[in-house]
Structure formats: C-alpha cells, structure tokens
Amino acid sequence: MGLRGTVSPNLGNLSFLVILNLYNNSFGGHFPKEICWLHRLKVIDFGHNKFIGEIPAPLGNLSQLQYLYLDFNNFSGSIPQSIGNLRQLKILYTSFNQMSGLIPQTISNMSSLVDVQLADNYFSGWIPKEIGYLDKLEYLILANNSFRGSIPSKLLNISSLKRLEVEYNYLSGTIPSDTRYSLPSLENIHFDHNNFVGNIPKSIFNASKLIQFQFSVNEFSGTLPNIPFEDLRNLTHLALSGNHILSNLPKSIGNITTTHFWADSCGIYGNIPLEFGNMSNLISFSLDGNNINGPIPSTFKDLQKLEAFDLSNNGLKGSFIEELCEIKSLVQLTIEYNKISGVLPTYIIEVDFSSNAFIGNLPLEIGNLRAIVLLDLSGNHISSNIPTTIGSLKTLQDLALADNKLNGSIPTSLGDMVSLISLDLSQNMLTGVIPKSLESLLYLQSVNFSYNRLQGEIPDGGPFKNFTAQSFTHNEALCGNSRLHVPQCVKQVKKTSMAKKLLLKCLVPIVVSTILVVALIILLKQKKRKSNESNLERGLSSFGVARRISYYELVQATNGFSESNLLGRGGFGSVYQGKLPDGEMVAVKVIDLQSEEKSRSFDAECNAMRNLRHRNLVKIISSCSNLDFKSLVMEFMSNGSVDKWLYSNNHCLNFLQRLNIMIDVASALEYLHHGSSIPVIHCDLKPTNVLLDENMVAHVSDFGIAKLMDEGQSKTHTQTLATIGYPAPARTNMTDVTASLIKIKTLVLGANGV
Ligand SMILES: *[C@@H]1O[C@H](CO)[C@@H](O)[C@H](O)[C@H]1NC(C)=O
Ligand SMILES: *[C@@H]1O[C@H](CO)[C@@H](O)[C@H](O)[C@H]1NC(C)=O
Ligand SMILES: *[C@@H]1O[C@H](CO)[C@@H](O)[C@H](O)[C@H]1NC(C)=O
Ligand SMILES: *[C@@H]1O[C@H](CO)[C@@H](O)[C@H](O)[C@H]1NC(C)=O
Ligand SMILES: *[C@@H]1O[C@H](CO)[C@@H](O)[C@H](O)[C@H]1NC(C)=O
Ligand SMILES: *[C@@H]1O[C@H](CO)[C@@H](O)[C@H](O)[C@H]1NC(C)=O
C-alpha cells in the first residue's frame, strides 16, 4: 500500500485486534512493543517493511498467536527465548533480516510449528536437536546463515517434513542414516555448500516424493550406484557437483525423470550410458571436469527439451553429434577440452568448442549469431579465412580463434564489433595488415596477433596505445612503434614536381578551411538534437573514465546526506539520491563502517565492479573512500527496484516489461559469468538488486557479496552456483528473474577438433 512512517503505539489500545497485517509497506522504526499486550492477536504480518531493531521479548505474551511474519525487514538481534511460549504458532518467518544469535532451545515447546523460515540472516550455533520433536514441521528453511555442527538425527525422522533447506552454512558431519527413518513427505532437500562428509545414505532416498536433491559442494564420498535412482519418480533436480563420488554412471539414471542433472568435478569415470538418452525431460545437464571417456552418446539427440549441456574437461572422444545442434531448445553447448572431432556445425548459436579437433570452415552464417557474447573456437583445425560477416556480431565480447589454420587477411569489419573486449587470432596463417578500424573499439582490452604472417603498420591509436610486444610477436613484417619491438615503418615518399608542390601549398589550406567551417556549422546544428538522443551511447562510452568526486561535493550533492535524500537502507549502510554540480543525478551508497565485514563487502564490490562494463549493470561513476568514510557513486535509476514494481500496489509491470527485465538481467549475468575478464558470481541476485532506469532498462546492482572466480575456482563452482539454490521464501517472485537465466545462450567448443 506504500504506507510509511512508524507504527503508532496507540495500536496497543485495540484490545480486540485479531489480525494485524502491515504486509508490504514502508513502515520503519522499532517493533511496537505495545502490541505485545493484544492477547487476542492471531496474526502479525510485518513482512516486507523497513522495521529495525530487536524483536521484543514480551512477544511471548501473545499466547494465541498463530502466524508471525517478520521477513524482509532490517530486524537485528536474536530471537527471544520467550518465543517458546507461542504454543499455537504455526508459521515463523524471519528470512532476509540481519538477525543473529542462536535458535532458542525453547523452540521445542512450539509443537504447532509447521513452517519455519529463517534464511538469509546471521544466525549461528547448532541447529538445536529439539527441533526434531516438532512433529508437525513441514518446512525448515535455514539457508544462508552461519550454522555449524551436524544435522540432528531426529530431524530426519519428522514424517511430515517436506522441505529441508540448509544450504550455504558451515554444517558438517555425516548424514544420520537409520533405516528405520523414513521421510514419506520429503520434497526438497538442499544440503549444498556445507562441509558434510561420508556417504549419502540410502534411506534419504526412500523419499519417493523427492523433487529436488541438492548436495553440491560438500565432501560426500561413495559411489552413485549406491543411490536407488529408479525409486525417485518425481525428481527434477539432482545436484551432486563438487563431491568425491568416484564411480561410473549407472544405467539406471536413464530411468529418472529429472530436468536438471549436475555432477561436475566429482571424479566420475567411464562412459556415458546410452540409456541417458531416455531422460526425456532433461533441461540442463552437466558433467564438467570428470574423467569421462568414450563418445557422446548418440541418443542425446533425443533430448528434445535440453537447453544447457556441458561436458567440458573430460576425455570424450569420437565425433561431434551434429544433431545436437538441431535441438531447438538448446542454448548452451559446452564441450571444451575433450578430444571430439568432426565438422564444424553451421548453426552455431553461441559456443565454446575450444581445444577439440573440429575441422572445416568458419561459416558465413556466423554473422547471424546476433546475441553471441563469447565465441571460442581456438585449438581446432579450422582452415578458412575469417568471413567479413563476422563484423555483424555486435554483442560479441570475446573472440578466440587462436591455434587453427585460418588464412587470408583480417577483415576490416572486425572494427564493427563494438562490444569486443578480447581478440585472440594468434597461431594461424593470417596475412595482410592489422586493420586500422580496430582502433575504434572502445572496450578492447587484449589482443593477440602473434604467430601469423601479418605485415604493415601496427595501428597505434585507441586501445592499441596499451598493447605490448607480446601481442604481435612472430609475424612476417609488422612495423610501427619501437615500443612493440618492431622496425619503424618506412613512409613511402613520392617525388612531386615543383608545380604540384605549389598547388598543394595554396589549395590545401583553402580546401581544409572550407571543410572546417562547414563541419563546424553542421556540428553546432546537430549538437542540440544529439544531446537528447544519445544518452545510451554516452552511457556506453563514458564508462571507465573514473571521475574524481570529493567528500565535500558528495555532502553538497546530497544536502548533507539528509533524510529527504535517503533512497534506502540496507545491511551495508544507506543509499542517498544526489545531484552533482553539473546537474547529473546520482545515487550515493554510503557504507556503514561499523563492522569489518561491511568494509570488506565494500572492497568486494569495488573489486568486482572495477573491470565490469555492461549495459545492464549499474554504472559506478566514482568512489570516495578514506579511513572513516567509504562510498560508491552510482548512476541514478529513476524507476527504482524491480522489487518495488513487483510488490507495491500502485506499480505494475506488463508482460513485455517483465520479459525485457528478464532478458536484461540474463544478459548482465551472462556477461558476469562469461563475458568479463574474471568471472563474477553475484551471489545476491534478487528483485531489490535489480534497478530500472528511466527507460525501464534493468540494471543489476549491489555487488557487496559478489565472488570473483579465478580459473581454478570456476572449475568447481560455476556449475553448482547455477543451481536453483533455495527459492526465496514463499512470497518472493525470485523465479521471475531466475527462470530467465536458463534461457541464456552460450556455445563453447574450444580445444577440440572442429
Ligand atoms: C521416528 O518417528 C516415528 C514416528 O514418526 C517413531 O515411531 C520412531 O520411533 C522414530 N524413530 C527414531 C529412531 O527416533
Ligand atoms: C523405505 O520405505 C518403505 C515404506 O515406505 C519401507 O518398507 C522400506 O523398508 C524403506 N526402506 C529403507 C531403506 O528405508
Ligand atoms: C528402466 O525402467 C524400465 C521400466 O520401468 C525397466 O524395465 C528397466 O529395467 C529400467 N532400466 C534400468 C537400467 O534400471
Ligand atoms: C532406454 O534406452 C535404451 C538404450 O538407448 C533402450 O534400449 C531402452 O529401451 C530405453 N528404455 C526405456 C524404458 O525407455
Ligand atoms: C592502459 O593501461 C593502464 C594500466 O593498465 C590503464 O590504467 C589505462 O586505462 C589503459 N588505457 C587504455 C586506453 O586502455
Ligand atoms: C599470444 O599468443 C602467443 C602464442 O599463443 C603467446 O605465447 C603469447 O603469450 C600471447 N600474448 C599475449 C599478450 O597474450
């Protein structure tokens, strides 16, 4: 309803009040203690507001209370012990706050509890074993906290349990396995990103209703055949990546109906059984970084719902199954670092086929890959020239064609690939000159022309100012700046007659000055029009030019960080709206330096944003940082967050807008994961962190807990971080955003034999 302000203590006079519903407003201030004496209260819904401070202990007086929603606020402190008196309480939500401390043991008295969601806080300590006595419990969501210790064994004997989600904590130990236990209702079990060891007990799988089974990134050992897949008729998500499951793939997996199968970096060996072609619901399949050999099973072409397919870093042999590319839904196909051979498919979408053994030409149709961001065909046997149509790949950021047998010259049209960041053409047989058109590529950060037969002058403008000799070694006759360890170019001076010289001396100044005057007039006329039109272009080109903005200027811009300029407050600190002296609107994120953690989060954000530039990321204009003040100055997004649009009554998004937002967010993520020089995992993607500019273009923001993935890490983590994780508690529409991620198009064929 968009109500704001604090809640009046006079509410405490409404002694007959049964339901107090303030859901989804902007109420701030502390939890009003006065309501703790409204003995008839059955429902308190403070969800999605801006409340701060602790939950008052007298809350335990509300003996009739059945529903307590405190999620999505800024509550801090711990859950009071007195909560144990709420014996009627069925639902307890505190997800997405800044609460800490232990889960009180008094929880064992709350025998009516059905749904407990405490995710995304700073809770710590053990999961009290008393929770095991709550025999009506259906949902226990503790994800993203700092819980330690093991899973209480009684917890896995609550027969009503439907969802047990404890991912992203520091839990350890083995999973209690007592064959007498059964979990007949269990649907989701998320144990990923903890430190569990030992076998995955068979008894857990005696849950015939299991839908999501996510155990990635733990230290589970044992083998796969141990798992009775054939009983899991409802399974849709099977995530085992990053464990030590040393075995081959049992044929019986082919009988499960899962849509997502992830088992990266598990030490799995042997062949992929033909039976896998029977998993007809499969949407995403990944076995990256195992020791699988043999061919890609021909039956994979039957997987007509497949969207993402990753077999990178294995020992697969045999020829590429071209029919795979005919699967209409397929958007990501990654088989880099295998020994696959065959003819390069002509309908590449976006592929990394590097380091394989593909042969053939680069098809002219390559220009049709309109959304491609990464094209890596290096380390194959491609033997053609580079088609000029490649210039139409305006979205391509990474082009790697190194180590092939490319010949002919480098097309000038490469200068049209305006998004290009990295270009590697080394180790081919290219001839001719390096086109001067490349000087205009604003984002170009690295090039490699080494080991070719190039000649002529190396361009020296634009990004070329920064490139070093290592990018140009071993060519036939390149010349240019001595910095690049090449001989100076010999200018061809033509002998001109005296008459011609005279003519030149007189005519040239006249012609030049006429052109200048005309140009000036045209420029002045256009300037007005342009200043409105080219906002977007300006946005693109001015990025990267870090501006210096002093603390004093920030104080002025935000009226001394006044309350009226406050846009929002979060765990990190506050964001203010400001107006720079030149009239530009900005958002200033002031980091609350109370805790070291937040200071670290600031550094993480700076670090993450430093090298990022994308239309769908919030642009950082500057940062201002000294010992006791840290801030980031960002582009101002006049339409606020997606969260606001999704959850407030006076805003509404139509279907097309939603779709566009999804595409924008997906492009941003695609860029973060694959397009930037170091892959970045945002780790905190949610509607509040997606901001809309005046044209309703979505920009992802808030990189406070982003992770930079270096090479080694990405092998083990990228795939598993892409699991659905836990869906944000019931009422969030995270799926609005995350669903779109699945549609990202990528095709990676590097290092094979195309
Ligand atoms: C498991 O729960 C059932 C009732 O749901 C109970 O009968 C049984 O004793 C419990 N088993 C253990 C080992 O606690
Ligand atoms: C699985 O559950 C069934 C009944 O639902 C029971 O008969 C069987 O013993 C259980 N098996 C295991 C391994 O727990
Ligand atoms: C798959 O299921 C079918 C029918 O239910 C069964 O006959 C077959 O043995 C199963 N295959 C494997 C490998 O478990
Ligand atoms: C599974 O796949 C195998 C080999 O591709 C095939 O022979 C078998 O009939 C399939 N089984 C089912 C149950 O579809
Ligand atoms: C050149 O490199 C330096 C340092 O690596 C960097 O600060 C600068 O922005 C680069 N210049 C261009 C034009 O890329
Ligand atoms: C360019 O490629 C060659 C050969 O692959 C390599 O030795 C060299 O280090 C590369 N240069 C740069 C700047 O990456």
Coordinates of N, CA, C and O and ligand atoms in Angstrom, one line a residue, residues 424 426-427 447-448 450-451 468 470-471 473, ligand 6:
D424 N 41.7 -12.9 -29.9 CA 42.9 -13.7 -30.0 C 42.9 -14.4 -31.3 O 42.1 -15.3 -31.6
S426 N 46.0 -15.5 -32.5 CA 47.3 -16.0 -32.6 C 47.4 -17.4 -33.2 O 46.4 -18.1 -33.2
Q427 N 48.6 -17.8 -33.6 CA 48.9 -19.1 -34.1 C 47.9 -19.5 -35.3 O 47.2 -20.5 -35.2
V447 N 44.6 -8.1 -27.1 CA 44.6 -8.7 -28.5 C 45.8 -9.6 -28.6 O 46.7 -9.5 -27.8
N448 N 45.7 -10.5 -29.5 CA 46.9 -11.3 -29.8 C 46.9 -11.7 -31.2 O 46.1 -12.4 -31.7
S450 N 50.0 -12.7 -32.5 CA 51.3 -13.4 -32.6 C 51.2 -14.7 -33.5 O 50.1 -15.2 -33.7
Y451 N 52.3 -15.1 -34.0 CA 52.4 -16.3 -34.8 C 51.5 -16.3 -36.0 O 50.6 -17.2 -36.1
T468 N 51.2 -4.5 -25.8 CA 52.6 -4.7 -25.7 C 53.1 -5.6 -26.8 O 52.3 -6.2 -27.5
Q470 N 54.2 -8.5 -26.8 CA 53.8 -9.9 -26.7 C 52.5 -10.2 -27.6 O 52.3 -11.3 -27.9
S471 N 51.8 -9.1 -28.0 CA 50.6 -9.4 -28.8 C 50.9 -9.5 -30.3 O 50.1 -9.7 -31.0
T473 N 54.2 -10.7 -31.6 CA 55.5 -11.4 -32.0 C 55.3 -12.4 -33.1 O 54.2 -12.8 -33.4
Ligands
LIG6 C1 49.9 -14.5 -27.7 O1 49.9 -15.9 -28.1 C2 51.1 -16.5 -28.0 C3 51.0 -17.9 -28.6 O2 49.8 -18.5 -28.2 C4 51.6 -16.5 -26.6 O3 52.9 -17.1 -26.4 C5 51.7 -15.1 -26.0 O4 52.0 -15.0 -24.7 C6 50.3 -14.4 -26.3 N1 50.4 -13.0 -25.9 C7 49.6 -12.4 -25.1 C8 49.8 -10.9 -24.9 O5 48.7 -12.9 -24.6

